[in-house]
């Protein structure tokens, strides 16, 4: 009986650990009245909270009613309301192009510098097609942890 209890405790511990590795975050559209061609279903961030100096992946699940041959992702990051970072990525580097009608996934991985301050950040992402038409615009918050699992910090 104690062997079963030990295994079930280990299983519960593993499930709790895995649930902290990936987190879905609340997403809002930049303009709730806008009819975007790309509808975002959700954003998953892994690991969560993000560890400084280690890779973090933002996976955005979305749906479109039109084929997208290419475009850009424009990302703006704020910290305590202050704009601190902007970057632009080719959409086809973050997902398979052309994007077919239906569901698709945009995934971006990045290593944040070890000196990145911990706390809550706001991210705004616009998806723009090749003709510079805004396909969607979302915003969400994410946390960067106080520690890093890197041995270099010990």
Short mmCIF file of C-alpha atoms in Angstrom, two decimals:
data_model
loop_
_atom_site.label_atom_id
_atom_site.label_comp_id
_atom_site.label_asym_id
_atom_site.label_seq_id
_atom_site.Cartn_x
_atom_site.Cartn_y
_atom_site.Cartn_z
CA UNK A 1 0.00 0.00 0.00
CA UNK A 2 2.81 2.44 0.80
CA UNK A 3 4.40 1.71 -2.59
CA UNK A 4 1.12 2.73 -4.27
CA UNK A 5 0.95 5.91 -2.16
CA UNK A 6 4.53 6.77 -3.13
CA UNK A 7 3.81 6.27 -6.83
CA UNK A 8 0.61 8.29 -6.70
CA UNK A 9 2.40 11.10 -4.86
CA UNK A 10 5.10 11.08 -7.52
CA UNK A 11 2.49 11.15 -10.29
CA UNK A 12 0.68 14.10 -8.68
CA UNK A 13 3.97 15.95 -8.23
CA UNK A 14 4.84 15.40 -11.89
CA UNK A 15 1.43 16.70 -13.01
CA UNK A 16 1.81 19.81 -10.86
CA UNK A 17 5.29 20.40 -12.27
CA UNK A 18 4.12 19.99 -15.88
CA UNK A 19 1.20 22.38 -15.33
CA UNK A 20 3.66 25.14 -14.38
CA UNK A 21 5.76 24.61 -17.51
CA UNK A 22 3.08 25.72 -20.02
CA UNK A 23 0.48 28.38 -19.38
CA UNK A 24 -2.36 29.68 -21.50
CA UNK A 25 -2.77 33.41 -21.20
CA UNK A 26 -5.76 35.71 -21.63
CA UNK A 27 -5.72 37.41 -25.00
CA UNK A 28 -7.51 40.61 -25.96
CA UNK A 29 -7.90 42.15 -29.38
CA UNK A 30 -6.42 45.62 -29.80
CA UNK A 31 -9.73 46.86 -31.18
CA UNK A 32 -12.79 44.86 -30.09
CA UNK A 33 -14.90 46.46 -32.84
CA UNK A 34 -12.54 45.38 -35.63
CA UNK A 35 -13.40 42.42 -37.88
CA UNK A 36 -9.98 40.78 -38.21
CA UNK A 37 -9.30 38.21 -40.95
CA UNK A 38 -7.26 36.17 -38.44
CA UNK A 39 -9.05 35.11 -35.27
CA UNK A 40 -6.75 34.23 -32.39
CA UNK A 41 -7.96 31.35 -30.25
CA UNK A 42 -5.24 31.47 -27.61
CA UNK A 43 -1.61 31.91 -26.62
CA UNK A 44 0.46 29.29 -24.79
CA UNK A 45 3.75 30.28 -23.18
CA UNK A 46 6.37 27.69 -22.28
CA UNK A 47 7.95 27.61 -19.77
CA UNK A 48 5.82 29.73 -17.51
CA UNK A 49 6.83 31.91 -15.86
CA UNK A 50 9.58 32.65 -18.34
CA UNK A 51 13.08 32.03 -17.01
CA UNK A 52 15.71 34.63 -17.84
CA UNK A 53 18.57 33.32 -19.97
CA UNK A 54 16.58 30.31 -21.19
CA UNK A 55 14.44 29.72 -24.29
CA UNK A 56 10.79 30.71 -24.08
CA UNK A 57 8.22 29.77 -26.72
CA UNK A 58 5.06 31.73 -27.51
CA UNK A 59 2.58 29.56 -29.46
CA UNK A 60 -0.39 31.40 -30.94
CA UNK A 61 -3.28 29.28 -32.21
CA UNK A 62 -5.41 31.05 -34.80
CA UNK A 63 -7.93 30.61 -37.60
CA UNK A 64 -8.34 32.36 -40.94
CA UNK A 65 -10.99 32.40 -43.66
CA UNK A 66 -8.51 33.50 -46.34
CA UNK A 67 -5.20 32.09 -47.54
CA UNK A 68 -2.20 34.14 -46.39
CA UNK A 69 0.84 34.02 -48.68
CA UNK A 70 3.16 35.96 -46.39
CA UNK A 71 3.54 38.96 -44.17
CA UNK A 72 5.08 40.23 -40.96
CA UNK A 73 4.62 39.90 -37.22
CA UNK A 74 5.21 43.20 -35.45
CA UNK A 75 5.81 42.79 -31.72
CA UNK A 76 5.93 45.55 -29.10
CA UNK A 77 6.79 44.87 -25.46
CA UNK A 78 6.06 47.15 -22.49
CA UNK A 79 7.15 46.97 -18.86
CA UNK A 80 5.16 48.93 -16.27
CA UNK A 81 3.55 50.82 -19.16
CA UNK A 82 6.85 51.85 -20.73
CA UNK A 83 7.63 50.70 -24.27
CA UNK A 84 10.93 48.81 -24.01
CA UNK A 85 11.29 46.66 -27.12
CA UNK A 86 10.05 46.25 -30.71
CA UNK A 87 10.84 43.59 -33.27
CA UNK A 88 9.52 42.46 -36.63
CA UNK A 89 9.58 38.88 -37.93
CA UNK A 90 8.74 37.38 -41.29
CA UNK A 91 5.46 35.47 -40.83
CA UNK A 92 6.78 32.57 -42.92
CA UNK A 93 9.68 32.11 -40.47
CA UNK A 94 7.16 31.57 -37.65
CA UNK A 95 4.62 29.35 -39.47
CA UNK A 96 4.32 27.41 -42.75
CA UNK A 97 3.46 29.56 -45.74
CA UNK A 98 1.20 29.86 -47.49
CA UNK A 99 -1.16 29.72 -44.51
CA UNK A 100 -4.16 27.70 -45.64
CA UNK A 101 -7.77 28.48 -44.76
CA UNK A 102 -8.58 27.08 -41.33
CA UNK A 103 -6.58 26.58 -38.15
CA UNK A 104 -2.87 27.34 -37.94
CA UNK A 105 -0.16 27.89 -35.35
CA UNK A 106 2.41 30.67 -35.09
CA UNK A 107 5.32 29.78 -32.79
CA UNK A 108 8.19 32.03 -31.79
CA UNK A 109 11.06 31.06 -29.48
CA UNK A 110 13.48 33.48 -27.91
CA UNK A 111 16.07 33.57 -25.15
CA UNK A 112 15.68 36.60 -22.91
CA UNK A 113 18.93 38.08 -21.57
CA UNK A 114 19.88 37.03 -18.05
CA UNK A 115 19.73 40.70 -16.96
CA UNK A 116 16.04 41.04 -17.95
CA UNK A 117 14.16 42.44 -14.93
CA UNK A 118 11.59 40.06 -13.41
CA UNK A 119 7.94 41.08 -13.39
CA UNK A 120 4.85 41.38 -15.57
CA UNK A 121 5.23 42.50 -19.16
CA UNK A 122 2.65 43.46 -21.81
CA UNK A 123 2.99 42.29 -25.40
CA UNK A 124 1.15 43.63 -28.45
CA UNK A 125 1.39 41.64 -31.68
CA UNK A 126 0.14 42.68 -35.11
CA UNK A 127 -0.02 40.30 -38.06
CA UNK A 128 0.28 42.21 -41.33
CA UNK A 129 -0.02 40.67 -44.80
CA UNK A 130 2.24 41.34 -47.80
CA UNK A 131 0.06 44.30 -48.86
CA UNK A 132 0.47 45.88 -45.38
CA UNK A 133 -3.11 45.08 -44.37
CA UNK A 134 -3.53 44.35 -40.63
CA UNK A 135 -4.86 40.79 -40.32
CA UNK A 136 -5.06 40.77 -36.53
CA UNK A 137 -3.82 42.65 -33.49
CA UNK A 138 -3.71 41.10 -30.02
CA UNK A 139 -2.35 42.01 -26.62
CA UNK A 140 -1.61 39.96 -23.53
CA UNK A 141 0.54 39.93 -20.41
CA UNK A 142 3.24 37.49 -19.34
CA UNK A 143 5.56 37.07 -16.38
CA UNK A 144 9.30 36.75 -16.21
CA UNK A 145 10.34 34.88 -13.06
CA UNK A 146 12.68 36.14 -10.37
CA UNK A 147 15.04 33.23 -10.81
CA UNK A 148 16.59 31.25 -13.56
CA UNK A 149 17.11 27.55 -13.63
CA UNK A 150 20.56 28.21 -15.06
CA UNK A 151 23.45 26.96 -12.99
CA UNK A 152 25.30 30.16 -13.87
CA UNK A 153 23.07 32.06 -11.43
CA UNK A 154 24.02 29.89 -8.45
#
